[in-house]
Amino acid sequence: MGKLGRYVPASRRRDRVPPEAGPPEAGPKTRHRSAGRRVPWLRLPRSVAGQVFLLQLGVVLLLIATAVLVLVIQDRNRAIQEAGDRSLVAAESFANAPGTAEAMQSDDPTAELQPHAEVVRKKTGVDYVVALSPYGFRWTHPDPDQIGKHVSTSYGQALEGEPHQTTFDSSLGKAVDSTVAVFDEKGNAVGLVTVGVTVDKVTSVVQHQLPVIFAAGGVALLLAAGGSALVSGRLRRQTRGLGPVEMTRMYEHHDAVLHAVREGVIILDGDGRLLLVNDEARRLLALPPEAEGRPVTGLGLSPALAELLASGRAATDEVFLAGDILLAVSVRPVVGPQGGSVATLRDTTELRALAGRADVAGGRLQLLYEASTRIGTTLDMERTAEELTEVAVPRFADFATVELAESVLQGGEPTGASMELRRVAIEGIRDDVPLYPVGRRMNYAPGNPVAIGMATGRPVLVADLALADGWRVQNPERARKVIEFGVHSMISVPLRARGQLLGVVEFWRSEQDPFEPDDLSPAEELAARAAVCIDNARRYTREHTTAVTLQRSLLPGALPELSALEVGHRYLPAQAGVGGDWYDVIPLPGARVALVVGDVVGHGLHAAATMGRLRTAVHNFAALDLPPDELLAHLDDLITRIDQDAAAEGETESVTGATCLYAVYDPVSGRCVLARAGHPGPALVSPDGSVTFPDIPVAPPLGVGGGLPVETAVLRLAADSRLVLYTDGLVEARGRDIDTGLGMLSEALAHTDGATPDDTCRAVLDAMLGTGSSDDVALLVARTRLLDPEQVEEWEVPDDPAAVSRIRAEATRRLESWGLGEAAFTTELILSELVTNAIRYGASPISLRLLRDGDSLICEVADGTSTSPHLRRAAFTDEGGRGLFLVAQMSRRWGTRYTDRGKIIWAEQALGAGGAGDLTGLLMADL
């Protein structure tokens, strides 16, 4: 049947919970002792005393006599016992036979076990040999029809390792069934073997052997009587010769083992007196030589240890201090009438020291792990310094301070070891420590430990501040207060990154043990991690400052004072950095004003530089006096070319997606023309305080228009209307859609009735961006004004050169009515030249308009052609060509703008101190 299955003792199998099984037939449970325990005569007597030997001999004789008597009187009971023994032996033999366990774990246990079970049954004379699965399903049976069926009776006792016997009445008479479990090499029950024997079969055998048994009993009695005398004499001789030697040898062996072990052993009686102590226990406890027999409480031990030993209670590895030794004490009480206890003692001093060092190392690793996750969460240098101190206190130090170089705090490069420092962070277990506060400028003397560390680039340990002359000489009074406060040691570590010194961190201790050389490594590691984060924050600060400076330089400074509008403006950079939002107010000819707001995608230097380029382009296009739709179309084409050039040079950042809103306001008519490319539309606050959002046609963002036309909208704005232009950062935010933002903007503007544009900007930003914005914001608020009709005069000019003198005379009268008679001569020259050119080279309708706007007098001549005049210098011999030159010389500025019906040539004069003045030199010049 293969390999022999391993038998596992019952004492090792009782911890398993067996599955339910059952015998072939039901019956009461009984407990049966093993064969070894049922054969007491196999055990030899151990006593050597004669009296004991005689007593043993008498017991043997009595047992033989009793056995014979029982065989005669209780034949039936012995038959049952014999049947049980036979079935148990057969069951255990089959269960422990080689290969039984492997067969039960095979794919077909029935095929493996059925033939062998039948062979065993026939050879042993039992009635059946049945193999069962742990769950009670038959693998073998003399009747093949019973194989595979389930047995419902529980075999829990057998599965726990104890043989299970049942006596029951069968169809053939009373029978005995024995069941044992089969275990694999790991001690797991893999099956059961149950064997049954009928009592009648055994009884018949016993009855045939009764005469022989009686005869053997008589002979045994005679042999026992004769052998007793012989054995008794021999034992007496052995006891006199060998007994004491063997006993002495055994004692010496046990004593050598007891005193050779490295653990202390103490045995105490029930009264707490010391019965036995080995050499190791005597050494560990420093016991006197005569300690045996004395109470344990009187041996000079520590009260706690003496109390534990005297109590006799069970204990495991309880730690006590005995002098300089840490003892791990275990106590086990002795079960018996006399009581007592046994205690073992182990020296754990070195183990505790190693464990302490391991705990310290683990704590430092945890500290460094926390530093990697908690330091550098922001790109703010001062916050990073604070995070360094928060990590260090109180796990590594009681106080921590950080100083950074002034140049580093401003985002610049460090200037060297002798740089001036400023304290930026302090953290401690108490707030009243007399260290310098945050903000203090620090200049360390050359002999100071901090200065030494900065010069060498290595951490410096001061184990006792009271003895550190170099530290105390910096400020003796401050040093005295620090020492009196209890601060006793410190470590100074320079903060270095990329080979440059950024600052220094100091760790201070007052309540913890003084710093040791082993503390330099974690201090240096903390400083190194923080220095990298501080350097990253410094570089970010430098780039951010550069970008902000660039953007501020590109945005308009003080806006011009205009008679057409009163303007308020705000720009808020994003929390994440500089963006590309911008605004501008551009004066145009004819007292008109252009309002522009734009947004460049992205953040940083690229967005700021692109914003400057777009603002310059808008100024240039506005100088050509282009209408809003044409200006945005030119701007779209410009951005497309910029992106194409950038792509050709391998740059990845593009401008495509920038937005812009451009509006032109005319204070004479109150007419405002607007166009937008991907930009939010404006808000309009009427003089009565109502807020609307005019419908302005929207074109695609700049750079993605693809040549699509830009549409405009025309608004008629009453005086004291407020036109609000803004970028998307004002109304859009994370977690808030644009409709919600527009509603908030409308509500904020509704509460600004009568406010100035500047106050309106402040109120809107407070309501919309109370806690800052993730995107930059540009806001422009313009309050409209209308020119007084008395400041404007218009004439229709006939297409006749003779009409020039009449127009000139009417214009002179208007100037005199305005009190500008001193400007009449210059104005006559300008309008005469412009009107004459319009009649000669232009086409009807022709008109003249004079506007008085503050310190300016504007003369505008319109005609029906789009031919633009050009300024040129006439030769000495030329009879003409000097008219526009005179206009340019006598006016502050001049130009041409085109309309739907032609063009307008305009010239603006400065009034008052900035007027034309004496024209004698100009008239006498060599023209």
PDB file of N, CA, C and O in Angstrom, residues 850-907:
ATOM      1  N   LEU A 850     -15.666 122.079 -35.782  1.00  0.00           N
ATOM      2  CA  LEU A 850     -14.737 122.563 -34.771  1.00  0.00           C
ATOM      3  C   LEU A 850     -15.184 122.047 -33.410  1.00  0.00           C
ATOM      4  O   LEU A 850     -16.363 122.160 -33.048  1.00  0.00           O
ATOM      5  N   LEU A 851     -14.245 121.506 -32.652  1.00  0.00           N
ATOM      6  CA  LEU A 851     -14.530 120.978 -31.312  1.00  0.00           C
ATOM      7  C   LEU A 851     -13.548 121.608 -30.330  1.00  0.00           C
ATOM      8  O   LEU A 851     -12.331 121.638 -30.573  1.00  0.00           O
ATOM      9  N   ARG A 852     -14.108 122.080 -29.233  1.00  0.00           N
ATOM     10  CA  ARG A 852     -13.275 122.577 -28.147  1.00  0.00           C
ATOM     11  C   ARG A 852     -13.320 121.542 -27.031  1.00  0.00           C
ATOM     12  O   ARG A 852     -14.353 121.314 -26.403  1.00  0.00           O
ATOM     13  N   ASP A 853     -12.150 120.940 -26.788  1.00  0.00           N
ATOM     14  CA  ASP A 853     -12.062 119.842 -25.808  1.00  0.00           C
ATOM     15  C   ASP A 853     -10.947 120.151 -24.836  1.00  0.00           C
ATOM     16  O   ASP A 853      -9.763 119.886 -25.106  1.00  0.00           O
ATOM     17  N   GLY A 854     -11.298 120.756 -23.718  1.00  0.00           N
ATOM     18  CA  GLY A 854     -10.296 121.084 -22.733  1.00  0.00           C
ATOM     19  C   GLY A 854      -9.305 122.087 -23.270  1.00  0.00           C
ATOM     20  O   GLY A 854      -9.664 123.201 -23.665  1.00  0.00           O
ATOM     21  N   ASP A 855      -8.030 121.730 -23.320  1.00  0.00           N
ATOM     22  CA  ASP A 855      -6.977 122.611 -23.818  1.00  0.00           C
ATOM     23  C   ASP A 855      -6.689 122.380 -25.288  1.00  0.00           C
ATOM     24  O   ASP A 855      -5.629 122.758 -25.787  1.00  0.00           O
ATOM     25  N   SER A 856      -7.627 121.718 -25.989  1.00  0.00           N
ATOM     26  CA  SER A 856      -7.409 121.399 -27.395  1.00  0.00           C
ATOM     27  C   SER A 856      -8.535 121.995 -28.245  1.00  0.00           C
ATOM     28  O   SER A 856      -9.695 122.066 -27.813  1.00  0.00           O
ATOM     29  N   LEU A 857      -8.143 122.402 -29.454  1.00  0.00           N
ATOM     30  CA  LEU A 857      -9.095 122.847 -30.466  1.00  0.00           C
ATOM     31  C   LEU A 857      -8.896 121.943 -31.672  1.00  0.00           C
ATOM     32  O   LEU A 857      -7.809 121.874 -32.241  1.00  0.00           O
ATOM     33  N   ILE A 858      -9.946 121.252 -32.062  1.00  0.00           N
ATOM     34  CA  ILE A 858      -9.847 120.248 -33.111  1.00  0.00           C
ATOM     35  C   ILE A 858     -10.632 120.729 -34.317  1.00  0.00           C
ATOM     36  O   ILE A 858     -11.803 121.132 -34.197  1.00  0.00           O
ATOM     37  N   CYS A 859      -9.973 120.668 -35.440  1.00  0.00           N
ATOM     38  CA  CYS A 859     -10.585 121.050 -36.710  1.00  0.00           C
ATOM     39  C   CYS A 859     -10.683 119.811 -37.580  1.00  0.00           C
ATOM     40  O   CYS A 859      -9.672 119.159 -37.869  1.00  0.00           O
ATOM     41  N   GLU A 860     -11.921 119.453 -38.016  1.00  0.00           N
ATOM     42  CA  GLU A 860     -12.150 118.257 -38.807  1.00  0.00           C
ATOM     43  C   GLU A 860     -12.839 118.645 -40.118  1.00  0.00           C
ATOM     44  O   GLU A 860     -13.867 119.347 -40.097  1.00  0.00           O
ATOM     45  N   VAL A 861     -12.273 118.168 -41.246  1.00  0.00           N
ATOM     46  CA  VAL A 861     -12.864 118.402 -42.565  1.00  0.00           C
ATOM     47  C   VAL A 861     -13.148 117.039 -43.176  1.00  0.00           C
ATOM     48  O   VAL A 861     -12.225 116.223 -43.343  1.00  0.00           O
ATOM     49  N   ALA A 862     -14.413 116.771 -43.511  1.00  0.00           N
ATOM     50  CA  ALA A 862     -14.828 115.494 -44.080  1.00  0.00           C
ATOM     51  C   ALA A 862     -15.234 115.669 -45.520  1.00  0.00           C
ATOM     52  O   ALA A 862     -15.826 116.704 -45.893  1.00  0.00           O
ATOM     53  N   ASP A 863     -14.908 114.687 -46.341  1.00  0.00           N
ATOM     54  CA  ASP A 863     -15.373 114.686 -47.724  1.00  0.00           C
ATOM     55  C   ASP A 863     -15.706 113.256 -48.122  1.00  0.00           C
ATOM     56  O   ASP A 863     -15.524 112.318 -47.338  1.00  0.00           O
ATOM     57  N   GLY A 864     -16.191 113.093 -49.363  1.00  0.00           N
ATOM     58  CA  GLY A 864     -16.717 111.819 -49.784  1.00  0.00           C
ATOM     59  C   GLY A 864     -15.742 110.910 -50.489  1.00  0.00           C
ATOM     60  O   GLY A 864     -16.173 109.920 -51.085  1.00  0.00           O
ATOM     61  N   THR A 865     -14.431 111.197 -50.456  1.00  0.00           N
ATOM     62  CA  THR A 865     -13.455 110.311 -51.082  1.00  0.00           C
ATOM     63  C   THR A 865     -12.597 109.662 -50.018  1.00  0.00           C
ATOM     64  O   THR A 865     -12.506 110.137 -48.886  1.00  0.00           O
ATOM     65  N   SER A 866     -11.940 108.586 -50.425  1.00  0.00           N
ATOM     66  CA  SER A 866     -11.043 107.869 -49.497  1.00  0.00           C
ATOM     67  C   SER A 866      -9.585 108.109 -49.839  1.00  0.00           C
ATOM     68  O   SER A 866      -8.712 107.417 -49.331  1.00  0.00           O
ATOM     69  N   THR A 867      -9.319 109.101 -50.706  1.00  0.00           N
ATOM     70  CA  THR A 867      -7.933 109.403 -51.049  1.00  0.00           C
ATOM     71  C   THR A 867      -7.264 110.077 -49.873  1.00  0.00           C
ATOM     72  O   THR A 867      -7.755 111.082 -49.358  1.00  0.00           O
ATOM     73  N   SER A 868      -6.119 109.536 -49.475  1.00  0.00           N
ATOM     74  CA  SER A 868      -5.434 110.064 -48.296  1.00  0.00           C
ATOM     75  C   SER A 868      -4.348 111.036 -48.719  1.00  0.00           C
ATOM     76  O   SER A 868      -3.543 110.742 -49.606  1.00  0.00           O
ATOM     77  N   PRO A 869      -4.285 112.242 -48.103  1.00  0.00           N
ATOM     78  CA  PRO A 869      -3.205 113.189 -48.407  1.00  0.00           C
ATOM     79  C   PRO A 869      -1.895 112.717 -47.782  1.00  0.00           C
ATOM     80  O   PRO A 869      -1.880 111.998 -46.773  1.00  0.00           O
ATOM     81  N   HIS A 870      -0.793 113.131 -48.371  1.00  0.00           N
ATOM     82  CA  HIS A 870       0.530 112.753 -47.882  1.00  0.00           C
ATOM     83  C   HIS A 870       1.375 113.991 -47.690  1.00  0.00           C
ATOM     84  O   HIS A 870       1.408 114.885 -48.539  1.00  0.00           O
ATOM     85  N   LEU A 871       2.057 114.056 -46.605  1.00  0.00           N
ATOM     86  CA  LEU A 871       2.939 115.176 -46.306  1.00  0.00           C
ATOM     87  C   LEU A 871       4.252 114.995 -47.049  1.00  0.00           C
ATOM     88  O   LEU A 871       4.838 113.921 -47.041  1.00  0.00           O
ATOM     89  N   ARG A 872       4.712 116.093 -47.733  1.00  0.00           N
ATOM     90  CA  ARG A 872       6.004 116.053 -48.416  1.00  0.00           C
ATOM     91  C   ARG A 872       6.671 117.407 -48.290  1.00  0.00           C
ATOM     92  O   ARG A 872       6.030 118.413 -47.983  1.00  0.00           O
ATOM     93  N   ARG A 873       7.970 117.460 -48.480  1.00  0.00           N
ATOM     94  CA  ARG A 873       8.717 118.710 -48.437  1.00  0.00           C
ATOM     95  C   ARG A 873       8.838 119.238 -49.877  1.00  0.00           C
ATOM     96  O   ARG A 873       9.418 118.583 -50.737  1.00  0.00           O
ATOM     97  N   ALA A 874       8.293 120.424 -50.119  1.00  0.00           N
ATOM     98  CA  ALA A 874       8.320 121.029 -51.463  1.00  0.00           C
ATOM     99  C   ALA A 874       9.703 121.602 -51.762  1.00  0.00           C
ATOM    100  O   ALA A 874      10.401 122.108 -50.881  1.00  0.00           O
ATOM    101  N   ALA A 875      10.089 121.529 -53.027  1.00  0.00           N
ATOM    102  CA  ALA A 875      11.361 122.130 -53.455  1.00  0.00           C
ATOM    103  C   ALA A 875      11.237 123.657 -53.502  1.00  0.00           C
ATOM    104  O   ALA A 875      10.135 124.231 -53.481  1.00  0.00           O
ATOM    105  N   PHE A 876      12.397 124.342 -53.570  1.00  0.00           N
ATOM    106  CA  PHE A 876      12.412 125.805 -53.551  1.00  0.00           C
ATOM    107  C   PHE A 876      11.664 126.392 -54.723  1.00  0.00           C
ATOM    108  O   PHE A 876      11.030 127.455 -54.632  1.00  0.00           O
ATOM    109  N   THR A 877      11.696 125.655 -55.837  1.00  0.00           N
ATOM    110  CA  THR A 877      11.080 126.180 -57.059  1.00  0.00           C
ATOM    111  C   THR A 877       9.637 125.758 -57.212  1.00  0.00           C
ATOM    112  O   THR A 877       8.955 126.222 -58.142  1.00  0.00           O
ATOM    113  N   ASP A 878       9.116 124.877 -56.318  1.00  0.00           N
ATOM    114  CA  ASP A 878       7.725 124.433 -56.420  1.00  0.00           C
ATOM    115  C   ASP A 878       6.785 125.545 -55.975  1.00  0.00           C
ATOM    116  O   ASP A 878       7.049 126.273 -55.005  1.00  0.00           O
ATOM    117  N   GLU A 879       5.672 125.650 -56.698  1.00  0.00           N
ATOM    118  CA  GLU A 879       4.687 126.668 -56.365  1.00  0.00           C
ATOM    119  C   GLU A 879       3.684 126.150 -55.329  1.00  0.00           C
ATOM    120  O   GLU A 879       3.037 126.939 -54.645  1.00  0.00           O
ATOM    121  N   GLY A 880       3.499 124.849 -55.203  1.00  0.00           N
ATOM    122  CA  GLY A 880       2.573 124.272 -54.231  1.00  0.00           C
ATOM    123  C   GLY A 880       3.233 123.169 -53.428  1.00  0.00           C
ATOM    124  O   GLY A 880       4.446 122.986 -53.444  1.00  0.00           O
ATOM    125  N   GLY A 881       2.375 122.408 -52.666  1.00  0.00           N
ATOM    126  CA  GLY A 881       2.884 121.284 -51.881  1.00  0.00           C
ATOM    127  C   GLY A 881       3.286 121.626 -50.475  1.00  0.00           C
ATOM    128  O   GLY A 881       3.874 120.795 -49.775  1.00  0.00           O
ATOM    129  N   ARG A 882       2.996 122.876 -50.023  1.00  0.00           N
ATOM    130  CA  ARG A 882       3.413 123.274 -48.674  1.00  0.00           C
ATOM    131  C   ARG A 882       2.252 123.356 -47.694  1.00  0.00           C
ATOM    132  O   ARG A 882       2.439 123.667 -46.526  1.00  0.00           O
ATOM    133  N   GLY A 883       1.023 123.072 -48.165  1.00  0.00           N
ATOM    134  CA  GLY A 883      -0.143 123.233 -47.290  1.00  0.00           C
ATOM    135  C   GLY A 883      -0.130 122.281 -46.108  1.00  0.00           C
ATOM    136  O   GLY A 883      -0.289 122.702 -44.952  1.00  0.00           O
ATOM    137  N   LEU A 884      -0.011 120.983 -46.347  1.00  0.00           N
ATOM    138  CA  LEU A 884       0.003 120.019 -45.237  1.00  0.00           C
ATOM    139  C   LEU A 884       1.195 120.223 -44.327  1.00  0.00           C
ATOM    140  O   LEU A 884       1.125 119.947 -43.113  1.00  0.00           O
ATOM    141  N   PHE A 885       2.321 120.704 -44.905  1.00  0.00           N
ATOM    142  CA  PHE A 885       3.484 120.968 -44.063  1.00  0.00           C
ATOM    143  C   PHE A 885       3.155 122.062 -43.057  1.00  0.00           C
ATOM    144  O   PHE A 885       3.511 121.986 -41.882  1.00  0.00           O
ATOM    145  N   LEU A 886       2.446 123.111 -43.530  1.00  0.00           N
ATOM    146  CA  LEU A 886       2.040 124.192 -42.626  1.00  0.00           C
ATOM    147  C   LEU A 886       1.068 123.677 -41.571  1.00  0.00           C
ATOM    148  O   LEU A 886       1.167 124.021 -40.390  1.00  0.00           O
ATOM    149  N   VAL A 887       0.135 122.826 -41.997  1.00  0.00           N
ATOM    150  CA  VAL A 887      -0.824 122.259 -41.031  1.00  0.00           C
ATOM    151  C   VAL A 887      -0.084 121.449 -39.966  1.00  0.00           C
ATOM    152  O   VAL A 887      -0.363 121.550 -38.768  1.00  0.00           O
ATOM    153  N   ALA A 888       0.866 120.660 -40.389  1.00  0.00           N
ATOM    154  CA  ALA A 888       1.611 119.831 -39.436  1.00  0.00           C
ATOM    155  C   ALA A 888       2.430 120.685 -38.487  1.00  0.00           C
ATOM    156  O   ALA A 888       2.581 120.342 -37.301  1.00  0.00           O
ATOM    157  N   GLN A 889       2.978 121.792 -38.953  1.00  0.00           N
ATOM    158  CA  GLN A 889       3.808 122.621 -38.114  1.00  0.00           C
ATOM    159  C   GLN A 889       2.988 123.435 -37.128  1.00  0.00           C
ATOM    160  O   GLN A 889       3.430 123.717 -36.015  1.00  0.00           O
ATOM    161  N   MET A 890       1.782 123.810 -37.505  1.00  0.00           N
ATOM    162  CA  MET A 890       0.972 124.691 -36.651  1.00  0.00           C
ATOM    163  C   MET A 890       0.051 123.913 -35.717  1.00  0.00           C
ATOM    164  O   MET A 890      -0.572 124.518 -34.848  1.00  0.00           O
ATOM    165  N   SER A 891      -0.084 122.631 -35.885  1.00  0.00           N
ATOM    166  CA  SER A 891      -0.950 121.826 -35.017  1.00  0.00           C
ATOM    167  C   SER A 891      -0.110 120.888 -34.145  1.00  0.00           C
ATOM    168  O   SER A 891       1.045 120.588 -34.442  1.00  0.00           O
ATOM    169  N   ARG A 892      -0.735 120.473 -33.058  1.00  0.00           N
ATOM    170  CA  ARG A 892      -0.058 119.524 -32.161  1.00  0.00           C
ATOM    171  C   ARG A 892       0.035 118.149 -32.805  1.00  0.00           C
ATOM    172  O   ARG A 892       1.028 117.456 -32.665  1.00  0.00           O
ATOM    173  N   ARG A 893      -0.983 117.763 -33.488  1.00  0.00           N
ATOM    174  CA  ARG A 893      -0.978 116.524 -34.252  1.00  0.00           C
ATOM    175  C   ARG A 893      -2.087 116.600 -35.288  1.00  0.00           C
ATOM    176  O   ARG A 893      -3.033 117.394 -35.159  1.00  0.00           O
ATOM    177  N   TRP A 894      -1.948 115.772 -36.283  1.00  0.00           N
ATOM    178  CA  TRP A 894      -2.951 115.737 -37.335  1.00  0.00           C
ATOM    179  C   TRP A 894      -2.990 114.336 -37.927  1.00  0.00           C
ATOM    180  O   TRP A 894      -2.105 113.512 -37.683  1.00  0.00           O
ATOM    181  N   GLY A 895      -4.034 114.064 -38.733  1.00  0.00           N
ATOM    182  CA  GLY A 895      -4.135 112.747 -39.322  1.00  0.00           C
ATOM    183  C   GLY A 895      -5.390 112.591 -40.136  1.00  0.00           C
ATOM    184  O   GLY A 895      -6.160 113.532 -40.338  1.00  0.00           O
ATOM    185  N   THR A 896      -5.570 111.350 -40.589  1.00  0.00           N
ATOM    186  CA  THR A 896      -6.722 111.013 -41.425  1.00  0.00           C
ATOM    187  C   THR A 896      -7.390 109.774 -40.854  1.00  0.00           C
ATOM    188  O   THR A 896      -6.719 108.812 -40.450  1.00  0.00           O
ATOM    189  N   ARG A 897      -8.713 109.788 -40.821  1.00  0.00           N
ATOM    190  CA  ARG A 897      -9.460 108.586 -40.472  1.00  0.00           C
ATOM    191  C   ARG A 897     -10.559 108.399 -41.492  1.00  0.00           C
ATOM    192  O   ARG A 897     -11.092 109.377 -42.054  1.00  0.00           O
ATOM    193  N   TYR A 898     -10.875 107.138 -41.712  1.00  0.00           N
ATOM    194  CA  TYR A 898     -11.820 106.807 -42.769  1.00  0.00           C
ATOM    195  C   TYR A 898     -13.170 106.483 -42.171  1.00  0.00           C
ATOM    196  O   TYR A 898     -13.273 105.910 -41.069  1.00  0.00           O
ATOM    197  N   THR A 899     -14.205 106.847 -42.916  1.00  0.00           N
ATOM    198  CA  THR A 899     -15.585 106.589 -42.519  1.00  0.00           C
ATOM    199  C   THR A 899     -16.261 105.769 -43.605  1.00  0.00           C
ATOM    200  O   THR A 899     -15.666 105.460 -44.648  1.00  0.00           O
ATOM    201  N   ASP A 900     -17.517 105.426 -43.320  1.00  0.00           N
ATOM    202  CA  ASP A 900     -18.273 104.656 -44.317  1.00  0.00           C
ATOM    203  C   ASP A 900     -18.513 105.448 -45.595  1.00  0.00           C
ATOM    204  O   ASP A 900     -18.691 104.867 -46.670  1.00  0.00           O
ATOM    205  N   ARG A 901     -18.510 106.808 -45.513  1.00  0.00           N
ATOM    206  CA  ARG A 901     -18.828 107.632 -46.674  1.00  0.00           C
ATOM    207  C   ARG A 901     -17.628 108.397 -47.191  1.00  0.00           C
ATOM    208  O   ARG A 901     -17.766 109.266 -48.045  1.00  0.00           O
ATOM    209  N   GLY A 902     -16.420 108.127 -46.652  1.00  0.00           N
ATOM    210  CA  GLY A 902     -15.242 108.840 -47.131  1.00  0.00           C
ATOM    211  C   GLY A 902     -14.172 108.890 -46.082  1.00  0.00           C
ATOM    212  O   GLY A 902     -13.832 107.868 -45.471  1.00  0.00           O
ATOM    213  N   LYS A 903     -13.671 110.133 -45.834  1.00  0.00           N
ATOM    214  CA  LYS A 903     -12.583 110.295 -44.864  1.00  0.00           C
ATOM    215  C   LYS A 903     -12.756 111.597 -44.131  1.00  0.00           C
ATOM    216  O   LYS A 903     -13.539 112.479 -44.532  1.00  0.00           O
ATOM    217  N   ILE A 904     -12.005 111.736 -43.059  1.00  0.00           N
ATOM    218  CA  ILE A 904     -11.956 112.959 -42.265  1.00  0.00           C
ATOM    219  C   ILE A 904     -10.485 113.287 -42.038  1.00  0.00           C
ATOM    220  O   ILE A 904      -9.724 112.443 -41.545  1.00  0.00           O
ATOM    221  N   ILE A 905     -10.094 114.512 -42.415  1.00  0.00           N
ATOM    222  CA  ILE A 905      -8.755 115.010 -42.119  1.00  0.00           C
ATOM    223  C   ILE A 905      -8.893 115.951 -40.937  1.00  0.00           C
ATOM    224  O   ILE A 905      -9.695 116.896 -40.976  1.00  0.00           O
ATOM    225  N   TRP A 906      -8.122 115.703 -39.904  1.00  0.00           N
ATOM    226  CA  TRP A 906      -8.264 116.471 -38.683  1.00  0.00           C
ATOM    227  C   TRP A 906      -6.911 117.022 -38.250  1.00  0.00           C
ATOM    228  O   TRP A 906      -5.843 116.492 -38.588  1.00  0.00           O
ATOM    229  N   ALA A 907      -6.989 118.098 -37.497  1.00  0.00           N
ATOM    230  CA  ALA A 907      -5.798 118.734 -36.925  1.00  0.00           C
ATOM    231  C   ALA A 907      -6.163 119.249 -35.548  1.00  0.00           C
ATOM    232  O   ALA A 907      -7.217 119.871 -35.365  1.00  0.00           O
TER     233      ALA A 907
END
